[in-house]
XYZ file of C-alpha atoms in Angstrom:
765
model
C -93.920 -2.718 -57.425
C -96.722 -3.466 -55.490
C -94.175 -4.816 -52.503
C -92.359 -1.865 -52.535
C -94.782 0.566 -52.030
C -96.464 -1.868 -49.154
C -93.509 -2.111 -47.410
C -92.595 1.926 -47.170
C -96.352 2.461 -45.839
C -95.839 -0.158 -43.206
C -92.870 1.193 -41.843
C -94.165 4.535 -41.705
C -96.474 3.148 -39.322
C -96.194 2.151 -35.773
C -96.946 -0.798 -33.489
C -96.157 -4.198 -33.099
C -98.855 -5.033 -36.112
C -96.552 -2.926 -38.455
C -93.857 -4.627 -37.600
C -95.452 -8.438 -38.088
C -96.784 -6.882 -41.335
C -93.077 -6.094 -42.605
C -92.095 -9.284 -41.367
C -94.872 -10.883 -43.685
C -93.765 -8.665 -46.862
C -90.529 -9.764 -46.501
C -90.767 -13.156 -46.381
C -93.421 -12.767 -49.533
C -90.097 -10.809 -51.091
C -87.616 -13.676 -49.956
C -89.823 -16.261 -51.652
C -90.427 -14.311 -54.747
C -86.335 -13.917 -55.035
C -85.572 -17.425 -54.625
C -88.260 -18.326 -57.387
C -86.871 -15.342 -59.825
C -84.888 -17.449 -62.999
C -81.288 -16.175 -63.380
C -82.246 -14.277 -66.315
C -84.751 -12.216 -64.789
C -83.488 -11.621 -61.197
C -82.032 -8.249 -62.466
C -85.036 -6.610 -63.073
C -86.315 -7.506 -59.332
C -83.080 -7.093 -57.751
C -82.752 -3.039 -57.490
C -86.108 -2.966 -55.659
C -85.436 -5.420 -53.721
C -82.200 -4.104 -52.242
C -84.151 -0.184 -51.923
C -86.406 -2.417 -49.433
C -83.044 -4.098 -47.643
C -81.740 -0.875 -47.417
C -84.936 0.913 -45.958
C -84.929 -2.149 -43.398
C -81.254 -1.327 -42.589
C -82.129 2.348 -42.197
C -84.661 1.579 -39.424
C -83.810 2.082 -35.759
C -85.411 -1.057 -34.675
C -82.950 -3.995 -34.218
C -85.493 -6.641 -35.275
C -86.157 -4.695 -38.545
C -82.404 -4.613 -39.256
C -81.866 -8.059 -38.294
C -84.483 -8.953 -40.519
C -82.913 -7.069 -43.523
C -79.600 -8.369 -42.725
C -81.094 -11.863 -43.328
C -83.260 -11.120 -46.492
C -79.757 -9.814 -47.840
C -77.415 -12.770 -46.895
C -80.587 -14.809 -48.752
C -79.830 -12.795 -52.002
C -76.210 -12.699 -51.516
C -76.172 -16.616 -51.727
C -77.966 -16.557 -55.193
C -75.349 -16.954 -57.745
C -76.348 -14.912 -60.778
C -75.292 -15.741 -64.538
C -75.478 -12.164 -65.656
C -73.624 -9.428 -63.740
C -74.911 -5.987 -63.409
C -72.626 -3.316 -64.084
C -74.474 -0.381 -62.500
C -75.195 -2.018 -58.935
C -73.709 -0.312 -55.738
C -72.828 -2.020 -52.243
C -71.561 0.835 -50.894
C -74.157 1.536 -48.635
C -74.282 -1.856 -47.543
C -70.764 -1.893 -46.780
C -71.016 1.272 -44.302
C -74.449 0.290 -42.905
C -72.900 -3.477 -41.719
C -69.490 -2.120 -40.839
C -71.621 0.416 -38.492
C -73.756 -2.388 -36.776
C -70.621 -4.489 -36.261
C -69.804 -1.615 -34.380
C -73.297 -1.362 -32.429
C -73.134 0.251 -28.814
C -77.018 -0.955 -27.681
C -77.453 -0.875 -23.973
C -78.728 -4.208 -23.929
C -75.995 -6.807 -24.188
C -78.487 -9.464 -25.779
C -79.506 -7.127 -28.656
C -75.915 -5.466 -29.206
C -74.896 -9.171 -29.771
C -77.414 -9.871 -32.405
C -76.958 -6.542 -34.067
C -73.092 -7.036 -34.227
C -73.697 -10.812 -35.518
C -75.924 -9.372 -38.573
C -73.257 -6.630 -39.495
C -70.745 -9.465 -39.560
C -72.918 -11.575 -41.793
C -74.165 -9.180 -43.709
C -70.212 -8.149 -44.552
C -69.852 -11.728 -45.103
C -72.958 -11.292 -47.846
C -71.444 -8.485 -49.589
C -67.982 -10.102 -49.900
C -69.432 -13.302 -51.060
C -71.253 -11.389 -53.479
C -68.557 -9.242 -55.143
C -65.381 -10.714 -54.802
C -65.554 -13.398 -57.896
C -67.229 -10.773 -59.691
C -64.594 -8.606 -61.627
C -67.487 -6.559 -63.114
C -69.171 -5.751 -59.838
C -67.989 -3.131 -57.528
C -64.294 -3.734 -56.258
C -64.581 -4.630 -52.941
C -61.012 -4.705 -52.391
C -60.934 -0.934 -52.768
C -59.314 0.724 -49.774
C -62.560 2.782 -49.265
C -64.323 -0.565 -48.789
C -61.545 -2.723 -46.469
C -60.921 0.552 -44.535
C -64.554 -0.111 -43.395
C -64.631 -4.097 -43.758
C -61.113 -5.326 -41.777
C -61.590 -2.799 -38.676
C -65.039 -3.930 -38.598
C -64.189 -7.447 -38.027
C -60.917 -6.608 -35.913
C -63.529 -4.613 -33.566
C -65.305 -7.778 -32.857
C -62.626 -9.958 -32.907
C -60.539 -8.334 -30.201
C -63.294 -8.738 -27.516
C -62.355 -11.984 -26.407
C -60.733 -12.970 -23.121
C -56.822 -12.423 -23.903
C -55.934 -14.932 -21.254
C -58.089 -17.560 -22.989
C -56.258 -20.450 -25.028
C -57.159 -20.837 -28.778
C -56.841 -22.901 -31.583
C -55.966 -20.902 -34.934
C -58.881 -23.293 -36.365
C -62.213 -22.446 -35.677
C -63.524 -26.360 -36.455
C -62.412 -27.037 -32.778
C -64.626 -24.501 -30.996
C -67.745 -25.712 -29.377
C -71.032 -24.542 -30.449
C -71.633 -21.937 -28.019
C -68.359 -20.043 -29.403
C -69.706 -20.459 -33.013
C -72.649 -18.024 -32.021
C -70.455 -15.583 -30.795
C -69.386 -12.336 -32.685
C -66.096 -12.936 -32.012
C -65.842 -16.720 -33.584
C -68.239 -15.330 -36.458
C -65.838 -12.365 -37.184
C -63.070 -15.023 -36.905
C -64.722 -16.854 -39.846
C -65.419 -13.989 -41.995
C -61.955 -12.723 -41.739
C -60.131 -15.831 -42.915
C -63.113 -16.157 -45.807
C -61.965 -13.013 -47.006
C -58.468 -13.209 -46.936
C -58.785 -16.792 -48.351
C -60.211 -15.242 -51.399
C -57.433 -12.500 -51.941
C -55.705 -12.470 -55.196
C -51.910 -11.418 -55.255
C -52.834 -7.825 -56.041
C -55.252 -7.358 -53.225
C -53.236 -8.336 -50.034
C -51.962 -5.133 -49.408
C -55.229 -3.713 -49.352
C -56.389 -6.389 -46.914
C -53.250 -5.772 -44.701
C -53.009 -2.351 -44.451
C -56.440 -1.666 -42.568
C -55.095 -4.616 -39.822
C -51.839 -2.831 -39.217
C -53.652 0.836 -39.210
C -56.107 -0.472 -36.394
C -53.267 -2.405 -34.607
C -51.731 1.122 -34.362
C -54.702 3.111 -33.505
C -55.717 0.996 -30.934
C -52.224 0.425 -28.890
C -52.590 -3.366 -29.750
C -48.828 -3.926 -30.548
C -48.182 -3.905 -26.679
C -49.088 -6.444 -25.333
C -48.864 -8.414 -28.362
C -51.230 -11.083 -27.728
C -53.987 -9.648 -30.152
C -51.536 -8.821 -32.507
C -50.097 -12.327 -32.841
C -53.588 -13.640 -32.946
C -54.421 -11.953 -35.813
C -51.399 -12.215 -37.829
C -51.301 -16.165 -37.089
C -55.172 -15.840 -38.499
C -53.978 -14.174 -41.765
C -50.998 -16.211 -42.184
C -52.859 -19.566 -42.036
C -55.908 -17.949 -44.505
C -54.082 -16.387 -47.071
C -52.906 -18.350 -50.373
C -49.013 -19.789 -49.308
C -47.782 -18.343 -52.211
C -48.657 -14.417 -50.800
C -47.129 -15.034 -47.732
C -43.947 -13.204 -48.656
C -46.241 -10.002 -49.415
C -47.285 -10.015 -45.715
C -43.680 -10.189 -44.684
C -42.895 -7.182 -46.492
C -46.375 -5.203 -45.180
C -44.812 -5.992 -41.430
C -41.184 -5.030 -42.245
C -41.942 -1.472 -44.224
C -44.463 -1.035 -41.005
C -41.254 -1.978 -38.644
C -39.419 1.103 -40.545
C -42.457 3.494 -40.649
C -42.562 2.442 -36.296
C -38.476 3.075 -36.260
C -38.853 5.840 -33.856
C -41.732 4.705 -32.142
C -41.560 3.444 -28.387
C -39.104 0.405 -27.597
C -42.397 -2.009 -26.744
C -44.329 -1.161 -29.975
C -41.118 -2.056 -32.236
C -40.639 -5.017 -29.961
C -44.252 -6.161 -30.544
C -43.925 -5.482 -34.134
C -40.550 -7.768 -34.256
C -42.402 -10.471 -32.203
C -45.431 -10.482 -34.605
C -43.192 -10.512 -37.715
C -41.501 -13.499 -36.111
C -44.567 -15.530 -35.808
C -45.612 -14.510 -39.122
C -41.867 -15.404 -40.663
C -42.105 -18.843 -39.406
C -45.224 -19.873 -41.027
C -44.430 -18.267 -44.253
C -41.539 -20.084 -44.305
C -43.204 -23.345 -44.869
C -44.820 -21.897 -47.807
C -43.018 -19.060 -49.878
C -40.922 -16.451 -48.584
C -39.773 -15.103 -52.164
C -37.126 -12.618 -52.371
C -37.527 -11.403 -48.935
C -34.877 -13.563 -46.851
C -32.038 -10.962 -46.903
C -34.489 -8.068 -46.674
C -36.000 -9.405 -43.144
C -32.434 -9.700 -41.650
C -31.125 -6.605 -43.395
C -34.620 -4.685 -41.756
C -33.574 -6.481 -38.605
C -29.948 -5.486 -38.292
C -30.565 -2.044 -39.229
C -33.453 -1.726 -36.470
C -30.724 -3.412 -34.347
C -28.005 -0.649 -34.946
C -31.011 2.148 -34.584
C -31.821 0.695 -30.894
C -28.226 0.626 -29.985
C -27.975 4.349 -30.825
C -31.015 5.473 -28.850
C -29.658 3.692 -26.219
C -26.486 5.345 -26.300
C -27.708 8.616 -27.093
C -31.080 8.614 -25.201
C -32.688 10.831 -28.407
C -34.551 9.170 -31.277
C -32.939 11.963 -33.489
C -29.416 10.598 -33.386
C -28.043 13.642 -35.340
C -29.154 16.573 -33.301
C -29.475 14.643 -29.904
C -33.267 16.428 -29.317
C -35.731 14.195 -28.868
C -39.335 14.898 -26.919
C -39.751 11.142 -25.957
C -38.111 9.528 -23.029
C -36.009 6.570 -23.988
C -35.737 3.870 -21.303
C -32.678 1.527 -21.841
C -34.314 -1.401 -20.418
C -37.056 -1.441 -22.963
C -34.240 -0.896 -25.630
C -32.430 -3.834 -24.413
C -35.685 -6.091 -24.586
C -36.633 -5.270 -28.162
C -32.515 -6.116 -29.130
C -33.470 -9.262 -27.279
C -36.454 -9.619 -29.211
C -34.644 -9.136 -32.454
C -32.214 -11.312 -32.097
C -34.745 -13.894 -30.946
C -36.715 -13.241 -34.150
C -33.478 -13.696 -36.620
C -32.784 -16.796 -34.891
C -36.330 -18.488 -35.037
C -36.581 -17.206 -39.043
C -33.246 -18.474 -39.977
C -33.894 -21.943 -38.270
C -36.827 -22.497 -40.741
C -34.476 -21.750 -43.712
C -32.717 -24.291 -45.613
C -29.082 -24.961 -45.141
C -27.844 -22.637 -48.340
C -29.885 -20.073 -47.504
C -28.784 -20.340 -43.796
C -25.404 -19.733 -45.010
C -25.927 -16.613 -46.894
C -27.473 -15.186 -43.722
C -24.713 -15.918 -41.663
C -22.283 -14.925 -44.264
C -24.641 -11.580 -44.530
C -24.648 -10.778 -40.781
C -20.661 -11.637 -40.678
C -20.139 -8.890 -43.197
C -21.953 -6.202 -40.932
C -19.743 -6.798 -38.046
C -17.327 -3.716 -37.228
C -13.942 -5.224 -37.397
C -10.587 -3.417 -37.439
C -9.148 -5.596 -40.446
C -12.129 -5.009 -42.491
C -13.749 -2.392 -44.523
C -16.409 -1.927 -42.184
C -16.456 1.944 -40.374
C -14.783 1.881 -37.321
C -16.032 4.972 -35.248
C -13.134 6.628 -33.008
C -13.465 8.213 -29.783
C -15.224 7.160 -26.340
C -18.962 7.118 -27.789
C -17.802 5.323 -30.940
C -16.140 2.363 -29.213
C -19.018 1.806 -27.210
C -21.237 1.840 -30.312
C -18.987 -0.420 -32.085
C -18.624 -2.663 -29.176
C -22.137 -3.010 -28.847
C -22.853 -3.531 -32.519
C -20.304 -6.161 -32.550
C -21.812 -8.052 -29.573
C -25.595 -7.732 -30.994
C -24.233 -9.000 -34.472
C -22.568 -11.860 -33.066
C -25.248 -12.767 -30.699
C -27.674 -12.696 -33.679
C -25.130 -15.101 -35.582
C -24.875 -17.349 -32.747
C -28.950 -17.674 -32.791
C -28.484 -18.490 -36.267
C -25.874 -20.898 -35.984
C -27.337 -22.876 -33.303
C -30.210 -24.130 -35.681
C -27.661 -24.789 -38.692
C -26.602 -28.690 -39.432
C -24.414 -29.291 -42.477
C -22.105 -32.348 -42.741
C -19.580 -30.372 -44.600
C -17.391 -28.202 -42.845
C -15.987 -26.524 -45.863
C -19.297 -25.447 -46.743
C -20.507 -24.425 -43.403
C -17.294 -22.400 -42.668
C -15.891 -20.927 -46.208
C -12.748 -18.976 -45.583
C -13.944 -15.593 -45.956
C -16.323 -16.073 -43.350
C -13.767 -18.014 -41.080
C -11.168 -15.062 -41.400
C -13.655 -12.608 -40.089
C -14.838 -14.814 -37.612
C -11.732 -15.544 -35.975
C -10.346 -12.109 -36.477
C -13.190 -11.509 -33.785
C -11.605 -13.923 -31.567
C -8.051 -11.551 -30.855
C -10.410 -9.020 -29.813
C -10.033 -7.451 -26.259
C -13.458 -7.760 -25.161
C -13.623 -11.064 -23.423
C -17.491 -11.424 -24.242
C -16.834 -10.925 -28.168
C -14.227 -13.822 -27.599
C -16.522 -16.055 -25.725
C -19.430 -15.531 -28.465
C -17.066 -16.255 -30.994
C -15.937 -19.481 -29.225
C -19.935 -20.568 -28.847
C -20.271 -19.801 -32.705
C -17.282 -22.201 -33.686
C -18.486 -24.748 -31.197
C -22.089 -24.497 -32.496
C -20.777 -25.424 -36.244
C -18.181 -27.869 -35.429
C -20.519 -29.988 -32.586
C -23.018 -31.776 -35.231
C -23.700 -34.766 -33.037
C -25.083 -32.667 -29.783
C -21.998 -33.923 -27.959
C -21.319 -30.541 -26.319
C -23.689 -30.885 -23.315
C -22.196 -34.436 -22.448
C -19.113 -32.473 -21.308
C -20.158 -28.831 -20.527
C -18.095 -29.255 -17.407
C -14.641 -29.654 -17.228
C -13.923 -32.451 -15.129
C -10.913 -35.071 -15.255
C -13.160 -38.139 -15.712
C -12.075 -41.794 -15.056
C -14.289 -43.353 -17.728
C -15.474 -41.488 -20.674
C -17.918 -44.311 -21.672
C -20.434 -43.056 -19.396
C -20.531 -40.035 -21.652
C -22.285 -41.959 -24.474
C -20.214 -39.856 -26.874
C -21.053 -40.106 -30.661
C -17.823 -40.633 -32.364
C -17.958 -41.183 -35.935
C -14.934 -41.580 -38.471
C -13.574 -38.261 -39.846
C -14.838 -37.930 -43.687
C -13.082 -36.531 -46.636
C -14.187 -33.886 -46.438
C -13.756 -32.965 -43.258
C -9.886 -33.895 -43.507
C -9.661 -31.301 -46.133
C -10.917 -28.725 -44.279
C -8.411 -29.404 -41.391
C -5.623 -29.549 -43.646
C -6.489 -26.103 -44.719
C -7.485 -24.849 -41.594
C -6.071 -26.392 -38.145
C -2.919 -24.388 -38.106
C -5.435 -21.352 -37.888
C -7.537 -22.536 -35.875
C -4.905 -23.776 -33.418
C -3.406 -20.273 -33.657
C -6.183 -18.489 -32.386
C -6.964 -20.900 -29.680
C -3.495 -20.616 -28.277
C -3.646 -16.600 -28.460
C -7.156 -16.760 -26.632
C -5.663 -19.110 -23.629
C -3.026 -15.937 -23.012
C -5.857 -13.201 -22.247
C -5.778 -12.567 -18.635
C -9.381 -11.326 -18.831
C -10.690 -14.972 -19.405
C -13.177 -16.397 -16.917
C -14.316 -20.158 -16.309
C -16.667 -19.591 -19.260
C -13.982 -19.140 -21.668
C -12.306 -21.915 -20.218
C -14.857 -24.419 -20.559
C -15.776 -23.174 -24.163
C -11.888 -23.409 -24.749
C -12.187 -27.434 -23.528
C -15.343 -28.052 -25.597
C -13.486 -26.700 -28.895
C -10.850 -28.886 -28.233
C -12.747 -31.793 -27.370
C -15.335 -31.395 -30.271
C -12.486 -30.925 -32.730
C -11.147 -34.282 -31.350
C -14.256 -35.787 -31.842
C -15.620 -34.606 -34.993
C -12.716 -33.488 -37.193
C -9.862 -35.511 -36.081
C -7.320 -37.800 -37.618
C -3.944 -38.851 -36.364
C -2.279 -35.803 -37.724
C -5.008 -33.403 -36.045
C -4.777 -35.613 -32.554
C -0.767 -34.861 -32.625
C -0.758 -31.240 -33.429
C -4.049 -30.744 -30.588
C -1.643 -32.276 -28.106
C 1.305 -30.529 -29.248
C -1.124 -27.338 -28.340
C -2.042 -28.267 -25.226
C 1.555 -29.041 -24.331
C 2.143 -25.326 -25.393
C -0.762 -24.006 -23.450
C 0.549 -25.816 -20.434
C 4.089 -24.012 -20.934
C 2.286 -20.630 -21.314
C 1.301 -21.237 -17.521
C 4.320 -22.621 -16.574
C 6.840 -20.004 -17.895
C 4.086 -17.056 -17.568
C 5.788 -14.688 -19.884
C 2.636 -13.072 -20.247
C 2.058 -12.223 -16.191
C -1.067 -13.992 -16.243
C -3.016 -14.275 -12.802
C -2.786 -17.340 -10.375
C -6.415 -18.166 -11.666
C -5.785 -17.870 -15.265
C -2.554 -20.317 -14.498
C -4.059 -22.649 -12.713
C -7.044 -22.708 -15.377
C -4.671 -23.120 -18.103
C -2.973 -26.367 -16.190
C -6.280 -27.726 -15.410
C -7.667 -27.697 -19.060
C -4.733 -29.188 -20.096
C -5.186 -32.037 -17.634
C -9.101 -32.244 -18.290
C -8.227 -32.342 -22.423
C -5.248 -34.776 -22.070
C -7.309 -37.317 -19.919
C -10.051 -37.308 -22.574
C -7.823 -37.831 -25.653
C -5.916 -40.626 -24.052
C -9.158 -42.692 -23.199
C -10.177 -41.816 -27.002
C -7.370 -42.859 -28.547
C -6.785 -46.059 -26.246
C -2.888 -46.075 -26.202
C -2.390 -47.958 -22.903
C 1.304 -46.322 -22.339
C 0.045 -42.873 -22.965
C -3.164 -43.355 -20.839
C -0.785 -44.590 -18.034
C 1.528 -41.419 -18.390
C -1.558 -39.329 -18.188
C -3.347 -41.275 -15.009
C 0.097 -40.940 -13.457
C 0.215 -37.322 -13.736
C -3.303 -36.668 -12.730
C -2.822 -38.654 -9.440
C 0.203 -36.776 -8.559
C -1.377 -33.793 -8.854
C -4.397 -34.993 -6.681
C -1.846 -35.648 -4.047
C 0.798 -32.787 -4.369
C -1.162 -29.917 -6.383
C -4.934 -30.259 -6.486
C -4.941 -26.552 -7.731
C -3.956 -27.809 -11.218
C -6.739 -29.788 -11.629
C -10.515 -28.486 -12.794
C -12.047 -30.249 -9.947
C -10.518 -27.630 -7.641
C -10.292 -24.817 -9.877
C -13.824 -24.489 -11.927
C -15.762 -24.278 -8.986
C -17.509 -21.346 -7.207
C -14.591 -20.978 -4.743
C -11.582 -21.970 -6.831
C -8.681 -23.324 -5.021
C -5.211 -21.451 -5.928
C -1.858 -21.284 -5.350
C 0.665 -18.379 -5.121
C 3.666 -20.843 -5.281
C 3.198 -22.120 -9.243
C 6.981 -21.141 -10.056
C 8.305 -23.880 -7.206
C 6.113 -26.622 -8.902
C 8.163 -30.158 -9.193
C 8.693 -31.549 -12.497
C 5.959 -34.759 -11.589
C 3.113 -32.663 -11.877
C 3.743 -31.475 -15.741
C 3.006 -33.548 -18.865
C 6.352 -34.495 -20.473
C 6.352 -33.592 -24.122
C 9.392 -36.054 -24.992
C 7.482 -39.043 -22.576
C 4.275 -38.730 -24.660
C 6.356 -38.397 -28.382
C 7.723 -41.502 -27.017
C 4.880 -43.687 -25.933
C 2.642 -42.630 -28.868
C 5.682 -42.799 -31.391
C 5.394 -46.394 -30.370
C 2.151 -46.840 -31.375
C 2.627 -45.704 -34.933
C 2.198 -41.592 -34.295
C 4.536 -39.383 -35.976
C 7.053 -38.776 -32.959
C 9.272 -36.534 -34.885
C 6.287 -34.031 -35.044
C 5.346 -34.683 -31.242
C 8.916 -34.129 -30.099
C 8.632 -30.776 -32.180
C 7.170 -27.447 -29.807
C 4.358 -25.736 -31.156
C 4.771 -22.221 -32.473
C 1.884 -20.357 -33.732
C 2.287 -19.082 -37.151
C 2.954 -15.524 -37.729
C 0.375 -13.826 -39.976
C -0.424 -10.432 -41.227
C -3.012 -10.472 -38.662
C -0.518 -10.159 -35.943
C 1.470 -7.425 -37.613
C -1.835 -5.094 -38.131
C -2.881 -5.855 -34.768
C -2.878 -3.259 -32.082
C -2.682 -5.451 -29.107
C 0.860 -6.147 -29.913
C 3.888 -4.070 -30.027
C 6.568 -4.710 -32.737
C 9.149 -6.817 -30.256
C 6.403 -8.719 -29.387
C 5.661 -9.867 -32.767
C 9.309 -10.238 -33.861
C 9.721 -12.303 -30.737
C 7.650 -15.032 -32.041
C 9.993 -15.525 -34.912
C 13.672 -15.007 -33.589
C 12.809 -16.887 -30.185
C 12.740 -20.570 -32.143
C 14.487 -22.453 -29.596
C 12.350 -25.373 -27.748
C 10.152 -23.564 -25.905
C 6.955 -25.823 -25.028
C 8.618 -28.147 -22.884
C 8.217 -28.450 -19.399
C 10.993 -30.604 -18.515
C 13.563 -28.330 -20.064
C 16.127 -27.066 -17.222
C 18.468 -25.069 -18.946
C 17.081 -22.256 -21.390
C 19.120 -21.027 -24.499
C 19.291 -17.223 -24.235
C 17.082 -15.600 -26.556
C 18.449 -13.586 -29.656
C 19.339 -10.234 -28.583
C 17.023 -7.777 -30.696
C 18.974 -5.137 -32.380
C 18.967 -2.889 -35.090
C 20.205 -5.140 -37.599
C 17.519 -7.764 -36.141
C 14.558 -5.127 -36.743
C 15.942 -4.306 -40.134
C 16.205 -7.649 -41.534
C 12.460 -8.623 -39.724
C 11.134 -5.357 -41.777
C 13.197 -6.337 -45.104
C 11.625 -9.792 -44.865
C 7.685 -8.419 -44.468
C 8.832 -6.397 -47.568
C 9.807 -9.805 -49.545
C 6.686 -11.579 -48.428
C 4.449 -8.565 -49.681
C 6.077 -8.592 -52.751
C 5.873 -12.341 -53.381
C 2.194 -12.212 -52.324
C 1.612 -9.593 -54.352
C 3.244 -11.747 -57.371
C 1.216 -14.434 -56.578
C -2.230 -12.818 -56.641
C -1.077 -11.309 -60.213
C -0.957 -14.745 -61.445
C -4.133 -15.803 -60.045
C -5.826 -13.033 -61.165
C -4.258 -13.296 -64.722
C -5.520 -17.023 -64.840
C -8.835 -15.771 -63.842
C -9.698 -12.797 -65.827
C -7.394 -13.207 -68.891
C -8.851 -14.287 -72.417
C -8.380 -18.168 -73.118
C -6.154 -17.432 -75.743
C -4.027 -15.341 -73.986
C -3.347 -18.377 -71.176
C -3.134 -20.875 -74.171
C -0.392 -19.084 -75.960
C 1.372 -18.375 -72.926
C 1.705 -21.847 -71.733
C 2.035 -23.099 -74.791
C 5.295 -20.953 -75.336
C 6.484 -22.500 -71.760
C 5.767 -26.053 -73.018
C 7.661 -25.608 -76.179
C 10.857 -24.412 -74.353
C 10.785 -26.925 -72.054
C 9.939 -29.714 -74.673
C 13.559 -28.153 -76.683
C 15.158 -28.537 -73.320
C 13.959 -32.269 -72.745
C 14.786 -32.952 -76.323
C 18.513 -31.922 -75.657
C 18.968 -33.789 -72.693
C 17.397 -37.036 -74.261
C 19.738 -36.465 -77.468
C 22.748 -36.545 -74.785
C 21.867 -39.244 -72.418
C 21.013 -41.817 -75.239
C 24.628 -41.547 -76.866
C 26.942 -44.516 -76.574
C 29.731 -44.086 -74.346
C 33.087 -43.127 -75.709
C 35.678 -45.751 -76.864
C 39.155 -46.119 -75.390
C 40.876 -44.068 -77.775
C 38.406 -41.136 -77.161
C 36.287 -41.033 -80.121
C 33.998 -43.309 -82.103
C 33.481 -43.887 -85.574
C 29.795 -43.665 -86.729
C 28.064 -45.609 -89.314
C 28.954 -43.315 -91.908
C 32.499 -42.804 -90.662
C 32.284 -39.352 -89.214
C 34.059 -39.119 -85.703
C 32.008 -38.011 -82.918
C 33.035 -36.076 -79.604
C 33.213 -37.513 -75.909
C 29.837 -37.499 -74.381
C 29.155 -35.670 -71.446
C 28.774 -37.444 -67.860
C 25.277 -36.761 -66.146
C 26.700 -35.785 -63.110
C 28.225 -32.946 -64.898
C 24.987 -31.983 -67.254
C 23.398 -28.875 -66.512
C 19.461 -29.342 -66.533
C 16.921 -26.519 -66.794
C 15.432 -25.536 -63.378
C 11.787 -26.780 -64.393
C 13.692 -30.313 -64.987
C 15.244 -30.191 -61.244
C 13.400 -31.552 -58.280
């Protein structure tokens, strides 16, 4: 066309007048373009784009900007008829190059970069919604467009506090390349369909890797906040999958890089949870837990190659520790956004990963294996604690299913004090459903608990069922934890919180009675000291019992009970203050070495408590029975108890929980016969348990017809026996002569008295 020839001739000339002619020519072309009808625009576009390309190839910034403005006007025109042969590859490359302009003049550099961003925005608008045009989502285009936008986006003061929405920016900021790049990136991601998300996110990850932008994580976090708020909510889980895959790909990168990826993942996952996270819930936690274990291996071996131990990179243990804390924080923040049922699944998933001696998890032997097991247990329990803190469930049966509770409590019997403390904190977070824990975080014998403003509600039916099923298991573990010599103040505070929360959240009269028995048994642990506890442990147990009985006496409001507790506390204040929490749980506790010479007036008397509570309607017989923990398979398998200690729990059944006992009956002597009987009893119990398991399995897996036939046969046998019994019992009494004559003249024999009848076993109660 004549306009094209005119433009080419003008570009070959030099001088200011030539540029002016170019501007006039492009203005004419723009007006001609805007005047074209949709049907005929394709006849003109090819020549127009060639002229725009000529301008963009020019070295003069003004002409580059002029060409960009013309292209943007063209991009805003909606075409009815697509062009199958039109290509925008040159424009993508040239506009991307302009986005990276390094012109010496700051003002000119800014204008060129903004023109490049506007040009890319025009290309996206022109092609993104037309499947017959060039596919702008191809990696060859995305690898140029996205890094160009990120390059301009990262040139902003990192300390500046910015809103994720550009609508709140000032007019001056809207004219900056940074703000324009952000708007263009949001528009691009907002138009991305399901199949295009991966191609749009991959260049972002590569750009952050190439420019070491994971540390510090400020820019990376900002990028993914823009991404997560811009894409369609139903596509959020695809971004999470991309980040998880990238974290795995960088599993041998520096800990600071991995920590940056994890924290970005945390931000993205929280935003994604408000939309749709798809099937990636457990995948997120599985990847994070795998990275956690890898980090533990790296810290222990000092190498990223855990097999050969040879690595050219230096691993800093404190950086690995920071990475582990970042992973745990991410697990907690993501889990807090999930619904309750998914939180339960996540907690069960984490708990099943904890290596325990009594589980199927592999336990590594040797010194290194023990360290690895311990660190893995601690990190996984920390993760579980992070999830449980944000968990809210009104039904304890749902919150703590049997399989989960069994595994959790088995960890409570481990020798490591830190692990035991984590288990207690996890249980407390489950039980504390009304945020009462902080109100009695310190142990004390407060005179009026009304100042605590505790939220106390009636125990629900589901909680009652839970306590009937699991109360003895919980009490047994509390009792055994109290006997640990490695306990410190934090353990006793957690035990106190546990006892009080059970009393507030889950207790009925029966549970309260058992709790009092348990605390009196704990008092006797300290009094008799069969486990050779230190003076601090013994004083702490005495103080723990005093604090709990003081609080429970005010909760159940039985005057005589309150009076007895108050009298003992007053006596301790005068005679033995080192038995009260105010003197024990302080920075410098006051202890006494004469704990074996304490008078009976400083103890809580089980006989007195059972008497006063029995008069108020509580079960006096149960109260007067000393608490003895139930023996379980866990004790038999535990490495921490010898066979003699295990059996002594069974054979020493005399009253051993009462402080007022003056004379102790001698314990049964352990002989060969005693051991043989104990072992035989274990075998019998195992056989009985196996028989019950087979019965349950039969009713779960056998066909219905087989079960119906089996039950029908037993029912028929029972009915025949009952018919015989009824036939005998309804006969008339014998006549004085010894026989009676029936209506038909046949003599009948004597009837058997009821007390001599032999009933079937099924009919006898």
